[in-house]
Amino acid sequence: MAKDRYDSQQLNDLVLQMMETELGGEQVYRTAIACAVNPDLKKEWEEYLEETLTHQNVVRSVCDALGLDPDTQVPSRLVVKHIGESLVKAMQMAQKAGDPAAAQLVACECVVHAETKDHANWELLGKVAEVATGDIGKALKAAHEAVEKDEDHHLYHTKGWCRELAIEALGMPAVLPPPEEVKNVETAIGASRAEQQRTAML
């Protein structure tokens, strides 16, 4: 039988990073929701928080399939934890400054940071899922299919919110909710098209 074409040690490391990313993501969203002023954005992030809690369980199921303890600490995971905690602190700092609109924008930027890592994690897991075989291959494919669309949505929609809120802060006309939201974008190509069409939506 041909050996699977990936490094199983690195896969374990990636999955433990994913566990920490989803745990940190929960804290990032809880803090971001407290910073949200726009009711549409707040509602969006509340949905993302619920999905993040589901994603935690999906990663736990991947840990089970790999025979991994989801609480195992590795150096790369500690880095992910540090970054997540830093994002939470950044939002709290912005809140304390007393400008709600500015704090909301910082929260948006922090969510984009968190979701960029999260999205990359799931993309990498998808690459391994393409080549993994047997029960592990099935578990990875099922996990990736369950979460991939949510991750695309979280990243591209929040990037749109971030851009439009920053444009609004600069005193220029903004499209709120952003085009990505209105057009229900789910891909990088869709996000690019939506951004190109924003001027027509002003």
Coordinates of N, CA and C in Angstrom, one line a residue:
M1 N 0.8 -1.2 0.0 CA 0.0 0.0 0.0 C 0.9 1.3 0.0
A2 N 0.6 2.2 -0.9 CA 1.4 3.4 -1.0 C 1.2 4.3 0.3
K3 N 2.3 4.9 0.7 CA 2.3 5.7 1.9 C 1.6 7.0 1.5
D4 N 0.8 7.6 2.4 CA 0.2 8.9 2.2 C 1.3 9.9 2.0
R5 N 1.0 10.8 1.0 CA 2.0 11.8 0.6 C 2.0 13.1 1.5
Y6 N 2.1 13.0 2.8 CA 2.2 14.1 3.6 C 3.0 13.7 4.9
D7 N 3.4 14.7 5.6 CA 4.2 14.5 6.9 C 3.2 14.5 8.0
S8 N 3.0 13.3 8.6 CA 2.0 13.1 9.6 C 2.3 13.9 10.9
Q9 N 3.5 14.1 11.2 CA 3.9 15.0 12.3 C 3.5 16.4 12.1
Q10 N 3.7 16.9 10.9 CA 3.3 18.3 10.6 C 1.8 18.4 10.6
L11 N 1.1 17.3 10.1 CA -0.4 17.4 10.1 C -0.9 17.5 11.6
N12 N -0.3 16.7 12.5 CA -0.7 16.8 13.9 C -0.5 18.2 14.4
D13 N 0.7 18.8 14.0 CA 1.0 20.2 14.5 C 0.0 21.2 13.9
L14 N -0.4 21.0 12.6 CA -1.4 21.9 12.0 C -2.7 21.8 12.8
V15 N -3.1 20.5 13.1 CA -4.5 20.3 13.7 C -4.5 20.9 15.1
L16 N -3.4 20.8 15.8 CA -3.3 21.5 17.2 C -3.3 23.0 17.0
Q17 N -2.7 23.5 16.0 CA -2.8 25.0 15.8 C -4.2 25.3 15.5
M18 N -4.9 24.5 14.7 CA -6.3 24.7 14.3 C -7.2 24.8 15.6
M19 N -6.9 23.8 16.5 CA -7.7 23.8 17.8 C -7.5 25.1 18.5
E20 N -6.3 25.6 18.6 CA -6.0 26.9 19.3 C -6.6 28.0 18.6
T21 N -6.6 28.0 17.2 CA -7.1 29.1 16.4 C -8.6 29.2 16.7
E22 N -9.3 28.1 16.7 CA -10.8 28.1 16.9 C -11.1 28.5 18.4
L23 N -10.3 28.1 19.3 CA -10.5 28.5 20.7 C -10.3 30.0 20.9
G24 N -9.2 30.5 20.3 CA -8.9 31.9 20.3 C -9.9 32.7 19.5
G25 N -10.4 32.1 18.4 CA -11.4 32.8 17.6 C -12.7 33.1 18.4
E26 N -13.0 32.1 19.3 CA -14.2 32.4 20.1 C -14.0 33.6 21.0
Q27 N -12.8 33.8 21.6 CA -12.5 35.0 22.4 C -12.5 36.3 21.5
V28 N -11.9 36.1 20.4 CA -11.9 37.3 19.4 C -13.3 37.7 19.1
Y29 N -14.2 36.8 18.8 CA -15.5 37.2 18.4 C -16.3 37.7 19.6
R30 N -16.1 37.1 20.8 CA -16.9 37.7 22.0 C -16.5 39.1 22.2
T31 N -15.2 39.4 22.0 CA -14.7 40.8 22.3 C -15.1 41.7 21.1
A32 N -15.1 41.2 19.9 CA -15.5 42.0 18.7 C -17.0 42.4 18.8
I33 N -17.8 41.4 19.2 CA -19.2 41.7 19.4 C -19.5 42.8 20.3
A34 N -18.7 42.9 21.4 CA -18.8 43.9 22.4 C -18.4 45.3 21.8
C35 N -17.6 45.2 20.8 CA -17.1 46.5 20.1 C -18.0 46.9 19.0
A36 N -18.9 46.0 18.5 CA -19.7 46.3 17.3 C -20.8 47.4 17.6
V37 N -20.8 48.4 16.8 CA -21.9 49.4 16.9 C -23.0 49.2 15.8
N38 N -22.5 48.8 14.6 CA -23.5 48.6 13.5 C -24.3 47.3 13.8
P39 N -25.6 47.4 13.9 CA -26.4 46.2 14.2 C -26.3 45.0 13.2
D40 N -26.1 45.3 12.0 CA -25.9 44.3 11.0 C -24.6 43.5 11.2
L41 N -23.5 44.3 11.5 CA -22.2 43.7 11.8 C -22.3 42.9 13.1
K42 N -22.9 43.4 14.1 CA -23.0 42.7 15.3 C -23.7 41.3 15.1
K43 N -24.8 41.3 14.3 CA -25.6 40.1 14.0 C -24.7 39.1 13.3
E44 N -23.9 39.7 12.3 CA -23.0 38.8 11.5 C -22.0 38.1 12.4
W45 N -21.4 38.9 13.3 CA -20.4 38.3 14.2 C -21.0 37.3 15.2
E46 N -22.2 37.6 15.6 CA -22.9 36.6 16.5 C -23.1 35.2 15.8
E47 N -23.4 35.3 14.5 CA -23.5 34.1 13.7 C -22.1 33.4 13.6
Y48 N -21.1 34.2 13.3 CA -19.8 33.6 13.2 C -19.3 33.0 14.5
L49 N -19.6 33.6 15.6 CA -19.3 33.0 16.9 C -19.9 31.6 17.1
E50 N -21.2 31.5 16.7 CA -21.9 30.2 16.8 C -21.2 29.2 15.9
E51 N -20.8 29.6 14.7 CA -20.1 28.7 13.7 C -18.7 28.3 14.3
T52 N -18.1 29.3 14.9 CA -16.7 29.0 15.5 C -16.8 27.9 16.6
L53 N -17.9 28.0 17.4 CA -18.1 26.9 18.4 C -18.3 25.6 17.8
T54 N -19.0 25.5 16.6 CA -19.2 24.3 15.9 C -17.9 23.8 15.3
H55 N -17.1 24.8 14.8 CA -15.8 24.4 14.2 C -14.8 23.8 15.3
Q56 N -14.9 24.2 16.5 CA -14.1 23.6 17.6 C -14.4 22.2 17.7
N57 N -15.7 21.8 17.6 CA -16.1 20.4 17.7 C -15.6 19.6 16.5
V58 N -15.6 20.2 15.3 CA -15.2 19.6 14.1 C -13.7 19.3 14.3
V59 N -12.9 20.2 14.8 CA -11.5 20.0 15.0 C -11.2 18.9 16.0
R60 N -12.1 18.9 17.1 CA -11.9 17.8 18.1 C -12.2 16.4 17.4
S61 N -13.1 16.4 16.5 CA -13.3 15.1 15.8 C -12.1 14.7 14.9
V62 N -11.4 15.7 14.3 CA -10.2 15.4 13.6 C -9.1 14.9 14.5
C63 N -9.0 15.5 15.7 CA -8.1 15.1 16.7 C -8.3 13.6 17.1
D64 N -9.6 13.3 17.2 CA -10.0 11.9 17.5 C -9.5 10.9 16.4
A65 N -9.8 11.3 15.2 CA -9.4 10.5 14.0 C -7.9 10.3 14.0
L66 N -7.1 11.3 14.4 CA -5.7 11.2 14.4 C -5.1 10.6 15.7
G67 N -5.9 10.3 16.7 CA -5.5 9.8 17.9 C -4.7 10.9 18.7
L68 N -5.1 12.2 18.6 CA -4.5 13.3 19.2 C -5.3 13.8 20.4
D69 N -4.7 14.2 21.5 CA -5.3 14.9 22.6 C -5.5 16.3 22.2
P70 N -6.7 16.9 22.1 CA -6.9 18.2 21.6 C -6.3 19.3 22.5
D71 N -5.9 18.9 23.7 CA -5.3 19.9 24.7 C -3.8 19.9 24.6
T72 N -3.2 19.0 23.8 CA -1.7 18.9 23.7 C -1.1 20.3 23.3
Q73 N -0.1 20.7 24.0 CA 0.6 21.9 23.8 C 1.9 21.7 22.9
V74 N 2.0 22.4 21.9 CA 3.2 22.4 21.1 C 3.7 23.9 20.8
P75 N 5.0 24.1 20.5 CA 5.4 25.5 20.4 C 4.6 26.3 19.4
S76 N 4.2 25.8 18.3 CA 3.5 26.5 17.3 C 2.1 26.9 17.8
R77 N 1.5 26.1 18.7 CA 0.2 26.4 19.3 C 0.3 27.5 20.2
L78 N 1.4 27.6 21.0 CA 1.6 28.7 22.0 C 1.7 30.0 21.2
V79 N 2.3 30.0 20.0 CA 2.4 31.2 19.2 C 1.0 31.7 18.8
V80 N 0.2 30.7 18.3 CA -1.2 31.0 17.9 C -2.0 31.6 19.1
K81 N -1.8 31.0 20.3 CA -2.5 31.5 21.5 C -2.1 32.9 21.8
H82 N -0.8 33.2 21.7 CA -0.3 34.5 22.0 C -0.9 35.5 21.1
I83 N -0.9 35.2 19.8 CA -1.5 36.1 18.8 C -3.0 36.4 19.1
G84 N -3.7 35.3 19.4 CA -5.2 35.5 19.7 C -5.4 36.4 20.9
E85 N -4.6 36.2 21.9 CA -4.7 37.0 23.2 C -4.3 38.4 22.9
S86 N -3.3 38.6 22.0 CA -2.9 40.0 21.6 C -4.0 40.7 20.8
L87 N -4.8 40.0 20.0 CA -5.9 40.6 19.3 C -7.0 41.0 20.2
V88 N -7.3 40.2 21.2 CA -8.3 40.6 22.2 C -7.8 41.8 23.0
K89 N -6.6 41.9 23.4 CA -6.0 43.0 24.1 C -6.1 44.3 23.3
A90 N -5.8 44.2 22.0 CA -5.9 45.3 21.0 C -7.3 45.9 21.0
M91 N -8.3 45.0 20.9 CA -9.7 45.5 20.9 C -10.1 46.2 22.2
Q92 N -9.6 45.6 23.3 CA -9.9 46.2 24.7 C -9.2 47.5 24.8
M93 N -8.0 47.7 24.3 CA -7.3 49.0 24.3 C -8.1 50.0 23.5
A94 N -8.6 49.6 22.3 CA -9.4 50.5 21.5 C -10.7 50.9 22.2
Q95 N -11.3 50.0 22.9 CA -12.6 50.3 23.6 C -12.3 51.3 24.7
K96 N -11.2 51.1 25.4 CA -10.9 52.0 26.6 C -10.6 53.4 26.1
A97 N -10.2 53.6 24.8 CA -9.9 54.9 24.3 C -11.2 55.8 24.1
G98 N -12.4 55.1 24.2 CA -13.6 55.9 24.2 C -14.3 56.3 22.9
D99 N -13.8 55.8 21.8 CA -14.4 56.2 20.5 C -15.0 54.9 19.9
P100 N -16.3 54.7 20.1 CA -16.9 53.4 19.7 C -16.7 53.1 18.2
A101 N -16.8 54.1 17.3 CA -16.6 53.8 15.9 C -15.2 53.3 15.6
A102 N -14.2 53.9 16.3 CA -12.8 53.5 16.1 C -12.6 52.1 16.7
A103 N -13.2 51.9 17.8 CA -13.1 50.5 18.4 C -13.7 49.4 17.5
Q104 N -14.8 49.8 16.9 CA -15.5 48.8 16.0 C -14.5 48.5 14.8
L105 N -13.9 49.6 14.3 CA -12.9 49.4 13.1 C -11.8 48.5 13.6
V106 N -11.2 48.8 14.7 CA -10.1 47.9 15.3 C -10.6 46.5 15.4
A107 N -11.8 46.3 15.9 CA -12.4 44.9 16.0 C -12.4 44.2 14.7
C108 N -12.8 45.0 13.7 CA -12.9 44.4 12.3 C -11.5 44.0 11.8
E109 N -10.5 44.8 12.1 CA -9.2 44.5 11.7 C -8.7 43.3 12.4
C110 N -9.0 43.2 13.7 CA -8.6 42.0 14.5 C -9.2 40.7 14.0
V111 N -10.5 40.8 13.6 CA -11.2 39.6 13.1 C -10.6 39.2 11.8
V112 N -10.2 40.2 10.9 CA -9.6 39.8 9.7 C -8.2 39.1 9.9
H113 N -7.5 39.6 10.9 CA -6.2 39.0 11.2 C -6.5 37.5 11.7
A114 N -7.4 37.3 12.6 CA -7.7 36.0 13.1 C -8.3 35.1 12.0
E115 N -9.1 35.6 11.2 CA -9.8 34.8 10.1 C -8.8 34.5 9.0
T116 N -7.8 35.3 8.8 CA -6.8 35.0 7.7 C -6.0 33.7 8.1
K117 N -5.6 33.6 9.4 CA -5.0 32.4 9.9 C -5.9 31.2 9.8
D118 N -7.1 31.4 10.3 CA -8.1 30.4 10.4 C -8.4 29.8 8.9
H119 N -8.6 30.7 8.0 CA -8.9 30.4 6.6 C -7.7 29.6 6.0
A120 N -6.5 30.0 6.3 CA -5.2 29.3 5.8 C -5.2 27.9 6.4
N121 N -5.5 27.8 7.7 CA -5.5 26.5 8.3 C -6.4 25.5 7.6
W122 N -7.6 25.9 7.3 CA -8.6 25.0 6.7 C -8.2 24.7 5.3
E123 N -7.6 25.7 4.6 CA -7.1 25.5 3.2 C -6.0 24.4 3.2
L124 N -5.1 24.5 4.2 CA -4.0 23.5 4.3 C -4.6 22.1 4.6
L125 N -5.6 22.1 5.5 CA -6.2 20.8 5.8 C -6.8 20.2 4.6
G126 N -7.4 21.0 3.8 CA -8.1 20.6 2.5 C -7.0 20.0 1.6
K127 N -5.8 20.6 1.5 CA -4.7 20.1 0.7 C -4.4 18.6 1.1
V128 N -4.2 18.4 2.5 CA -3.9 17.1 3.0 C -5.0 16.1 2.7
A129 N -6.3 16.6 2.8 CA -7.5 15.8 2.6 C -7.5 15.2 1.2
E130 N -6.9 16.0 0.2 CA -6.9 15.6 -1.2 C -6.0 14.3 -1.4
V131 N -5.0 14.2 -0.5 CA -4.0 13.1 -0.7 C -4.1 12.0 0.3
A132 N -4.8 12.3 1.5 CA -4.9 11.3 2.6 C -5.8 10.2 2.2
T133 N -5.6 9.0 2.6 CA -6.4 7.8 2.3 C -7.0 7.2 3.6
G134 N -7.8 6.2 3.4 CA -8.4 5.5 4.5 C -9.3 6.3 5.4
D135 N -9.3 5.9 6.7 CA -10.2 6.6 7.6 C -9.8 8.0 7.9
I136 N -8.5 8.2 7.9 CA -8.0 9.6 8.1 C -8.4 10.5 7.0
G137 N -8.2 10.0 5.8 CA -8.6 10.7 4.6 C -10.1 11.1 4.6
K138 N -10.9 10.1 5.0 CA -12.4 10.4 5.1 C -12.7 11.4 6.2
A139 N -12.0 11.3 7.3 CA -12.3 12.3 8.4 C -11.8 13.7 8.0
L140 N -10.7 13.8 7.3 CA -10.2 15.1 6.9 C -11.1 15.7 5.9
K141 N -11.6 14.9 4.9 CA -12.5 15.4 3.8 C -13.8 15.9 4.5
A142 N -14.4 15.1 5.4 CA -15.6 15.5 6.0 C -15.5 16.8 6.8
A143 N -14.4 16.9 7.5 CA -14.2 18.1 8.3 C -14.0 19.3 7.4
H144 N -13.3 19.2 6.4 CA -13.0 20.3 5.5 C -14.3 20.7 4.8
E145 N -15.1 19.7 4.3 CA -16.4 20.1 3.6 C -17.3 20.7 4.6
A146 N -17.3 20.4 5.9 CA -18.2 20.9 6.9 C -17.9 22.4 7.2
V147 N -16.7 22.8 7.0 CA -16.3 24.1 7.5 C -15.8 25.1 6.4
E148 N -15.4 24.6 5.3 CA -14.7 25.5 4.3 C -15.6 26.7 3.9
K149 N -16.9 26.5 3.6 CA -17.7 27.6 3.2 C -17.9 28.7 4.3
D150 N -18.0 28.2 5.5 CA -18.1 29.2 6.6 C -16.8 30.0 6.7
E151 N -15.6 29.4 6.5 CA -14.4 30.1 6.6 C -14.3 31.2 5.5
D152 N -14.7 30.8 4.3 CA -14.7 31.8 3.2 C -15.5 33.0 3.5
H153 N -16.7 32.7 4.0 CA -17.7 33.7 4.3 C -17.1 34.6 5.4
H154 N -16.6 34.0 6.5 CA -16.1 34.9 7.6 C -15.0 35.8 7.1
L155 N -14.0 35.3 6.3 CA -12.9 36.1 5.9 C -13.3 37.2 4.9
Y156 N -14.0 36.8 3.8 CA -14.3 37.8 2.7 C -15.3 38.8 3.2
H157 N -16.3 38.4 4.0 CA -17.3 39.4 4.4 C -16.7 40.4 5.4
T158 N -15.9 39.9 6.4 CA -15.3 40.8 7.3 C -14.3 41.7 6.7
K159 N -13.6 41.3 5.7 CA -12.7 42.2 4.9 C -13.5 43.3 4.3
G160 N -14.7 42.9 3.8 CA -15.6 44.0 3.2 C -16.0 45.0 4.2
W161 N -16.4 44.5 5.4 CA -16.9 45.4 6.5 C -15.7 46.3 6.8
C162 N -14.5 45.7 7.0 CA -13.3 46.5 7.4 C -13.1 47.6 6.4
R163 N -13.1 47.3 5.1 CA -12.8 48.3 4.1 C -13.9 49.4 4.1
E164 N -15.1 49.1 4.2 CA -16.2 50.1 4.1 C -16.2 50.9 5.4
L165 N -16.0 50.3 6.5 CA -16.0 51.1 7.8 C -14.8 52.1 7.8
A166 N -13.6 51.7 7.2 CA -12.5 52.5 7.1 C -12.7 53.7 6.1
I167 N -13.4 53.4 5.0 CA -13.8 54.4 4.1 C -14.7 55.4 4.7
E168 N -15.7 54.9 5.5 CA -16.6 55.8 6.2 C -15.9 56.7 7.2
A169 N -14.9 56.1 7.9 CA -14.1 56.8 8.9 C -13.3 58.0 8.3
L170 N -12.9 57.8 7.0 CA -12.2 58.8 6.2 C -13.1 59.9 5.7
G171 N -14.4 59.8 6.0 CA -15.4 60.8 5.6 C -15.9 60.7 4.2
M172 N -15.7 59.5 3.6 CA -16.1 59.2 2.3 C -17.4 58.3 2.3
P173 N -18.1 58.3 1.2 CA -19.3 57.5 1.1 C -19.0 56.0 1.2
A174 N -19.6 55.2 2.1 CA -19.4 53.8 2.2 C -20.6 53.0 1.9
V175 N -20.4 51.8 1.5 CA -21.5 50.8 1.2 C -21.6 49.9 2.4
L176 N -22.7 50.2 3.2 CA -22.9 49.4 4.4 C -24.4 48.9 4.4
P177 N -24.6 47.6 4.6 CA -23.6 46.5 4.6 C -22.8 46.5 3.3
P178 N -21.6 45.9 3.4 CA -20.7 45.9 2.2 C -21.2 45.1 1.1
P179 N -20.7 45.3 -0.1 CA -21.1 44.5 -1.3 C -20.9 43.0 -1.1
E180 N -19.9 42.6 -0.4 CA -19.7 41.2 -0.1 C -20.9 40.5 0.6
E181 N -21.4 41.3 1.5 CA -22.6 40.9 2.3 C -23.9 40.8 1.4
V182 N -24.1 41.9 0.7 CA -25.3 42.1 -0.2 C -25.3 40.9 -1.2
K183 N -24.1 40.7 -1.8 CA -24.0 39.7 -2.9 C -23.7 38.3 -2.3
N184 N -23.7 38.1 -1.0 CA -23.4 36.8 -0.4 C -22.2 36.1 -1.0
V185 N -21.1 36.8 -1.0 CA -19.9 36.3 -1.6 C -19.3 35.1 -0.8
E186 N -18.8 34.0 -1.5 CA -18.3 32.8 -0.9 C -16.9 32.4 -1.4
T187 N -16.4 33.2 -2.3 CA -15.1 32.9 -2.9 C -14.2 34.2 -3.1
A188 N -12.9 34.0 -3.3 CA -12.0 35.1 -3.5 C -12.4 35.8 -4.8
I189 N -12.8 35.1 -5.8 CA -13.2 35.7 -7.1 C -14.4 36.6 -6.9
G190 N -15.4 36.0 -6.1 CA -16.6 36.7 -5.8 C -16.4 38.0 -5.0
A191 N -15.4 37.9 -4.1 CA -15.1 39.0 -3.2 C -14.5 40.2 -4.1
S192 N -13.6 39.8 -5.0 CA -13.0 40.7 -5.9 C -14.0 41.4 -6.8
R193 N -14.9 40.6 -7.3 CA -16.0 41.2 -8.2 C -16.9 42.2 -7.4
A194 N -17.2 41.7 -6.1 CA -18.1 42.6 -5.3 C -17.4 43.9 -5.0
E195 N -16.1 43.9 -4.7 CA -15.4 45.1 -4.4 C -15.4 46.0 -5.6
Q196 N -15.2 45.4 -6.8 CA -15.2 46.2 -8.1 C -16.5 46.9 -8.3
Q197 N -17.6 46.3 -7.8 CA -18.9 46.8 -8.1 C -19.4 47.8 -7.0
R198 N -18.5 48.1 -6.0 CA -19.0 48.9 -4.9 C -19.4 50.3 -5.3
T199 N -18.7 50.9 -6.3 CA -19.1 52.3 -6.7 C -20.5 52.4 -7.2
A200 N -20.9 51.3 -7.9 CA -22.3 51.3 -8.5 C -23.3 51.2 -7.4
M201 N -22.9 50.8 -6.2 CA -23.8 50.6 -5.1 C -24.0 51.8 -4.2
L202 N -23.1 52.8 -4.4 CA -23.2 54.0 -3.6 C -24.4 54.8 -3.8

